[in-house]
mmCIF file of C-alpha atoms in Angstrom:
data_model
loop_
_atom_site.group_PDB
_atom_site.id
_atom_site.type_symbol
_atom_site.label_atom_id
_atom_site.label_comp_id
_atom_site.label_asym_id
_atom_site.label_seq_id
_atom_site.Cartn_x
_atom_site.Cartn_y
_atom_site.Cartn_z
ATOM 1 C CA UNK A 1 86.245 96.168 91.538
ATOM 2 C CA UNK A 2 85.810 99.267 93.680
ATOM 3 C CA UNK A 3 89.487 99.956 94.353
ATOM 4 C CA UNK A 4 91.735 102.654 92.943
ATOM 5 C CA UNK A 5 92.322 102.174 89.249
ATOM 6 C CA UNK A 6 95.058 103.664 87.093
ATOM 7 C CA UNK A 7 95.479 103.868 83.365
ATOM 8 C CA UNK A 8 97.591 103.052 81.463
ATOM 9 C CA UNK A 9 99.459 100.424 83.465
ATOM 10 C CA UNK A 10 102.535 100.770 81.280
ATOM 11 C CA UNK A 11 103.713 103.561 79.022
ATOM 12 C CA UNK A 12 106.859 103.646 76.907
ATOM 13 C CA UNK A 13 107.675 106.959 75.328
ATOM 14 C CA UNK A 14 110.534 108.778 73.695
ATOM 15 C CA UNK A 15 112.310 111.581 75.431
ATOM 16 C CA UNK A 16 110.606 114.906 74.792
ATOM 17 C CA UNK A 17 107.110 113.497 74.383
ATOM 18 C CA UNK A 18 104.192 114.303 76.671
ATOM 19 C CA UNK A 19 102.409 111.625 78.656
ATOM 20 C CA UNK A 20 99.223 111.636 80.722
ATOM 21 C CA UNK A 21 98.145 109.223 83.421
ATOM 22 C CA UNK A 22 94.656 108.845 84.800
ATOM 23 C CA UNK A 23 93.540 107.785 88.266
ATOM 24 C CA UNK A 24 90.051 106.852 89.382
ATOM 25 C CA UNK A 25 89.882 106.815 93.191
ATOM 26 C CA UNK A 26 87.523 104.907 95.427
ATOM 27 C CA UNK A 27 84.225 106.680 94.861
ATOM 28 C CA UNK A 28 83.528 108.054 98.334
ATOM 29 C CA UNK A 29 87.125 109.174 98.952
ATOM 30 C CA UNK A 30 87.623 112.910 98.841
ATOM 31 C CA UNK A 31 91.425 112.917 99.007
ATOM 32 C CA UNK A 32 93.586 111.839 96.104
ATOM 33 C CA UNK A 33 97.371 111.561 96.090
ATOM 34 C CA UNK A 34 100.077 111.071 93.508
ATOM 35 C CA UNK A 35 103.345 109.396 94.409
ATOM 36 C CA UNK A 36 106.382 108.395 92.400
ATOM 37 C CA UNK A 37 108.361 105.234 93.058
ATOM 38 C CA UNK A 38 111.717 104.438 91.504
ATOM 39 C CA UNK A 39 113.542 101.135 91.703
ATOM 40 C CA UNK A 40 114.713 100.334 95.199
ATOM 41 C CA UNK A 41 112.969 103.306 96.753
ATOM 42 C CA UNK A 42 109.813 103.875 98.671
ATOM 43 C CA UNK A 43 107.030 106.006 97.224
ATOM 44 C CA UNK A 44 107.767 109.731 97.192
ATOM 45 C CA UNK A 45 104.963 112.217 97.608
ATOM 46 C CA UNK A 46 104.208 114.434 94.598
ATOM 47 C CA UNK A 47 100.899 116.147 95.241
ATOM 48 C CA UNK A 48 97.435 115.718 96.687
ATOM 49 C CA UNK A 49 93.898 116.961 96.201
ATOM 50 C CA UNK A 50 91.017 117.434 98.529
ATOM 51 C CA UNK A 51 88.011 117.218 96.262
ATOM 52 C CA UNK A 52 88.999 119.385 93.266
ATOM 53 C CA UNK A 53 91.468 121.596 95.145
ATOM 54 C CA UNK A 54 95.191 120.845 94.859
ATOM 55 C CA UNK A 55 96.400 121.511 98.389
ATOM 56 C CA UNK A 56 100.073 120.666 98.317
ATOM 57 C CA UNK A 57 102.830 120.054 95.785
ATOM 58 C CA UNK A 58 106.209 118.525 96.484
ATOM 59 C CA UNK A 59 109.452 120.107 95.334
ATOM 60 C CA UNK A 60 109.804 116.951 93.222
ATOM 61 C CA UNK A 61 106.985 118.237 91.039
ATOM 62 C CA UNK A 62 108.829 120.323 88.474
ATOM 63 C CA UNK A 63 107.152 122.760 86.095
ATOM 64 C CA UNK A 64 106.886 119.963 83.542
ATOM 65 C CA UNK A 65 104.440 118.141 85.786
ATOM 66 C CA UNK A 66 100.821 119.139 86.169
ATOM 67 C CA UNK A 67 97.982 117.391 87.956
ATOM 68 C CA UNK A 68 94.285 118.078 87.853
ATOM 69 C CA UNK A 69 91.151 116.785 89.460
ATOM 70 C CA UNK A 70 88.527 118.879 87.691
ATOM 71 C CA UNK A 71 85.341 117.487 89.186
ATOM 72 C CA UNK A 72 86.692 116.095 92.397
ATOM 73 C CA UNK A 73 86.537 112.562 91.101
ATOM 74 C CA UNK A 74 89.188 111.226 88.709
ATOM 75 C CA UNK A 75 92.580 112.882 88.386
ATOM 76 C CA UNK A 76 95.171 113.215 85.638
ATOM 77 C CA UNK A 77 98.909 113.627 85.920
ATOM 78 C CA UNK A 78 100.613 115.046 82.838
ATOM 79 C CA UNK A 79 104.340 115.115 82.238
ATOM 80 C CA UNK A 80 105.511 117.388 79.455
ATOM 81 C CA UNK A 81 108.786 117.031 77.570
ATOM 82 C CA UNK A 82 109.633 113.789 79.311
ATOM 83 C CA UNK A 83 113.200 113.071 80.378
ATOM 84 C CA UNK A 84 114.858 109.737 81.100
ATOM 85 C CA UNK A 85 114.880 110.636 84.776
ATOM 86 C CA UNK A 86 111.081 110.627 84.722
ATOM 87 C CA UNK A 87 111.106 106.842 84.293
ATOM 88 C CA UNK A 88 109.345 105.500 87.371
ATOM 89 C CA UNK A 89 106.164 103.980 88.678
ATOM 90 C CA UNK A 90 103.510 106.648 89.260
ATOM 91 C CA UNK A 91 101.188 105.630 92.052
ATOM 92 C CA UNK A 92 97.803 107.072 92.832
ATOM 93 C CA UNK A 93 96.131 106.693 96.214
ATOM 94 C CA UNK A 94 92.928 107.887 97.789
ATOM 95 C CA UNK A 95 91.629 108.297 101.308
ATOM 96 C CA UNK A 96 88.705 109.558 103.317
ATOM 97 C CA UNK A 97 89.189 112.889 105.010
ATOM 98 C CA UNK A 98 86.956 112.484 108.013
ATOM 99 C CA UNK A 99 87.020 109.728 110.583
ATOM 100 C CA UNK A 100 90.098 108.039 109.234
ATOM 101 C CA UNK A 101 93.621 107.344 110.352
ATOM 102 C CA UNK A 102 94.847 108.624 107.050
ATOM 103 C CA UNK A 103 95.017 105.185 105.484
ATOM 104 C CA UNK A 104 95.897 105.488 101.842
ATOM 105 C CA UNK A 105 94.513 102.971 99.372
ATOM 106 C CA UNK A 106 96.826 102.605 96.411
ATOM 107 C CA UNK A 107 96.243 101.693 92.803
ATOM 108 C CA UNK A 108 98.571 99.316 90.989
ATOM 109 C CA UNK A 109 100.474 102.154 89.407
ATOM 110 C CA UNK A 110 101.378 103.380 85.957
ATOM 111 C CA UNK A 111 104.901 102.459 84.924
ATOM 112 C CA UNK A 112 106.614 105.012 82.710
ATOM 113 C CA UNK A 113 109.689 104.201 80.647
ATOM 114 C CA UNK A 114 111.330 107.078 78.821
ATOM 115 C CA UNK A 115 113.735 106.017 76.085
ATOM 116 C CA UNK B 1 113.032 116.994 107.888
ATOM 117 C CA UNK B 2 111.206 113.725 107.981
ATOM 118 C CA UNK B 3 113.176 110.527 107.471
ATOM 119 C CA UNK B 4 112.197 106.878 107.708
ATOM 120 C CA UNK B 5 114.883 104.184 107.733
ATOM 121 C CA UNK B 6 114.606 100.447 107.217
ATOM 122 C CA UNK B 7 116.960 97.561 106.569
ATOM 123 C CA UNK B 8 116.881 96.587 102.902
ATOM 124 C CA UNK B 9 116.701 92.800 103.298
ATOM 125 C CA UNK B 10 115.518 90.208 105.796
ATOM 126 C CA UNK B 11 115.791 86.465 105.250
ATOM 127 C CA UNK B 12 113.837 84.007 107.402
ATOM 128 C CA UNK B 13 112.941 80.332 107.287
ATOM 129 C CA UNK B 14 109.378 79.351 106.535
ATOM 130 C CA UNK B 15 107.477 78.898 109.794
ATOM 131 C CA UNK B 16 109.736 81.217 111.785
ATOM 132 C CA UNK B 17 108.780 84.707 112.920
ATOM 133 C CA UNK B 18 109.908 87.718 110.892
ATOM 134 C CA UNK B 19 110.681 91.001 112.587
ATOM 135 C CA UNK B 20 111.007 94.030 110.345
ATOM 136 C CA UNK B 21 112.344 97.180 111.971
ATOM 137 C CA UNK B 22 111.937 100.851 111.174
ATOM 138 C CA UNK B 23 113.190 104.075 112.682
ATOM 139 C CA UNK B 24 111.810 107.525 112.072
ATOM 140 C CA UNK B 25 112.977 110.983 112.975
ATOM 141 C CA UNK B 26 109.875 113.131 113.275
ATOM 142 C CA UNK B 27 108.728 113.119 116.892
ATOM 143 C CA UNK B 28 105.424 114.675 115.876
ATOM 144 C CA UNK B 29 104.397 111.583 113.918
ATOM 145 C CA UNK B 30 100.812 110.761 114.756
ATOM 146 C CA UNK B 31 100.270 107.538 112.844
ATOM 147 C CA UNK B 32 102.711 104.901 111.686
ATOM 148 C CA UNK B 33 101.882 102.372 109.011
ATOM 149 C CA UNK B 34 103.066 99.150 107.475
ATOM 150 C CA UNK B 35 102.404 98.558 103.794
ATOM 151 C CA UNK B 36 103.127 95.433 101.761
ATOM 152 C CA UNK B 37 104.085 95.453 98.079
ATOM 153 C CA UNK B 38 104.176 92.269 96.048
ATOM 154 C CA UNK B 39 105.975 92.191 92.673
ATOM 155 C CA UNK B 40 104.156 94.218 90.040
ATOM 156 C CA UNK B 41 101.449 95.299 92.451
ATOM 157 C CA UNK B 42 100.496 98.437 94.304
ATOM 158 C CA UNK B 43 100.921 98.960 98.008
ATOM 159 C CA UNK B 44 98.535 97.232 100.370
ATOM 160 C CA UNK B 45 97.941 98.593 103.855
ATOM 161 C CA UNK B 46 98.685 95.890 106.419
ATOM 162 C CA UNK B 47 98.182 97.730 109.668
ATOM 163 C CA UNK B 48 98.751 101.037 111.400
ATOM 164 C CA UNK B 49 99.278 102.254 114.934
ATOM 165 C CA UNK B 50 98.449 105.534 116.580
ATOM 166 C CA UNK B 51 101.326 107.224 118.349
ATOM 167 C CA UNK B 52 99.767 106.906 121.810
ATOM 168 C CA UNK B 53 99.768 103.112 121.552
ATOM 169 C CA UNK B 54 102.639 100.768 122.319
ATOM 170 C CA UNK B 55 101.395 97.644 120.633
ATOM 171 C CA UNK B 56 98.780 96.475 118.205
ATOM 172 C CA UNK B 57 98.034 92.888 117.285
ATOM 173 C CA UNK B 58 96.092 91.682 114.275
ATOM 174 C CA UNK B 59 96.110 87.932 113.663
ATOM 175 C CA UNK B 60 99.696 87.014 112.679
ATOM 176 C CA UNK B 61 100.848 90.628 112.772
ATOM 177 C CA UNK B 62 102.161 92.437 115.841
ATOM 178 C CA UNK B 63 103.235 96.065 115.714
ATOM 179 C CA UNK B 64 105.423 97.475 118.475
ATOM 180 C CA UNK B 65 106.046 101.186 118.851
ATOM 181 C CA UNK B 66 108.769 102.703 121.027
ATOM 182 C CA UNK B 67 108.014 106.360 120.775
ATOM 183 C CA UNK B 68 110.949 107.382 122.952
ATOM 184 C CA UNK B 69 113.414 105.711 120.573
ATOM 185 C CA UNK B 70 111.272 106.445 117.493
ATOM 186 C CA UNK B 71 111.374 102.755 116.639
ATOM 187 C CA UNK B 72 108.627 100.734 115.001
ATOM 188 C CA UNK B 73 108.626 97.011 114.330
ATOM 189 C CA UNK B 74 106.399 94.549 112.516
ATOM 190 C CA UNK B 75 106.419 90.933 113.619
ATOM 191 C CA UNK B 76 104.928 88.317 111.336
ATOM 192 C CA UNK B 77 104.311 85.038 113.119
ATOM 193 C CA UNK B 78 104.612 81.711 111.300
ATOM 194 C CA UNK B 79 106.019 83.287 108.142
ATOM 195 C CA UNK B 80 104.714 81.722 104.940
ATOM 196 C CA UNK B 81 105.932 81.879 101.338
ATOM 197 C CA UNK B 82 103.027 84.207 100.573
ATOM 198 C CA UNK B 83 104.547 86.744 102.934
ATOM 199 C CA UNK B 84 107.438 87.251 100.517
ATOM 200 C CA UNK B 85 107.209 90.920 99.516
ATOM 201 C CA UNK B 86 108.610 94.362 100.204
ATOM 202 C CA UNK B 87 107.411 95.891 103.457
ATOM 203 C CA UNK B 88 107.295 99.662 103.768
ATOM 204 C CA UNK B 89 107.176 101.604 106.963
ATOM 205 C CA UNK B 90 105.472 104.996 106.674
ATOM 206 C CA UNK B 91 104.627 107.842 108.969
ATOM 207 C CA UNK B 92 102.363 110.846 108.976
ATOM 208 C CA UNK B 93 102.490 113.937 111.108
ATOM 209 C CA UNK B 94 98.990 115.271 110.646
ATOM 210 C CA UNK B 95 96.828 112.207 110.828
ATOM 211 C CA UNK B 96 97.716 111.260 107.316
ATOM 212 C CA UNK B 97 95.914 114.287 105.961
ATOM 213 C CA UNK B 98 98.881 115.458 103.939
ATOM 214 C CA UNK B 99 100.139 112.105 102.799
ATOM 215 C CA UNK B 100 102.759 109.769 104.128
ATOM 216 C CA UNK B 101 106.546 109.584 104.241
ATOM 217 C CA UNK B 102 107.801 106.132 103.337
ATOM 218 C CA UNK B 103 110.980 104.231 104.035
ATOM 219 C CA UNK B 104 112.823 102.471 101.229
ATOM 220 C CA UNK B 105 111.271 99.138 102.079
ATOM 221 C CA UNK B 106 112.519 95.829 103.457
ATOM 222 C CA UNK B 107 112.635 92.842 101.123
ATOM 223 C CA UNK B 108 111.408 89.813 103.071
ATOM 224 C CA UNK B 109 112.913 86.621 101.666
ATOM 225 C CA UNK B 110 111.490 83.291 102.764
ATOM 226 C CA UNK B 111 113.736 80.255 102.808
ATOM 227 C CA UNK B 112 112.052 76.846 102.522
#
């Protein structure tokens, strides 16, 4: 399968713990995005990378959130000191920069439940 | 700011056409998209339309764009049970380069 893959698919944690999600984009895609989706809502933009550079961060991304894409390939999203309000589906997407209409290709998401 | 609005639910009979509507506020939107999300799955791009187009057809899907009214619609002909999903309208203002703004999604319910 050459699509976007995310790991883990589900994570249950206790409030105050740290969690990390990983995303492997489509190999030739140089842009990588993180979105958050809560029940009954559409995906909300968190941040995106062009290669290894993080170009934009949403106001939704508090100081407890950090994302990296160290070699311009896979990316990690870490949430420190999790809160119940962090419970959501975290979606990763990738796209080609050049010659595209900005189509995003999404992974199946990592569902976080904070108890 | 950017805002994308959709009706939350649409119920249609199998075999009929479904029309899902979306309005957006940002007049500088360059591309508009329709994504489909089935239960427990990620979002799948169905189709997109560039802002200088009025219509785009792809098999059973027809997208209509009224740029003056900032209104986008997705028509699914001959709706089947497999079309049951949540449909998200999304827009981008810089060719998608900085990500998309999504609506809350329309739940398409198919009646037998």
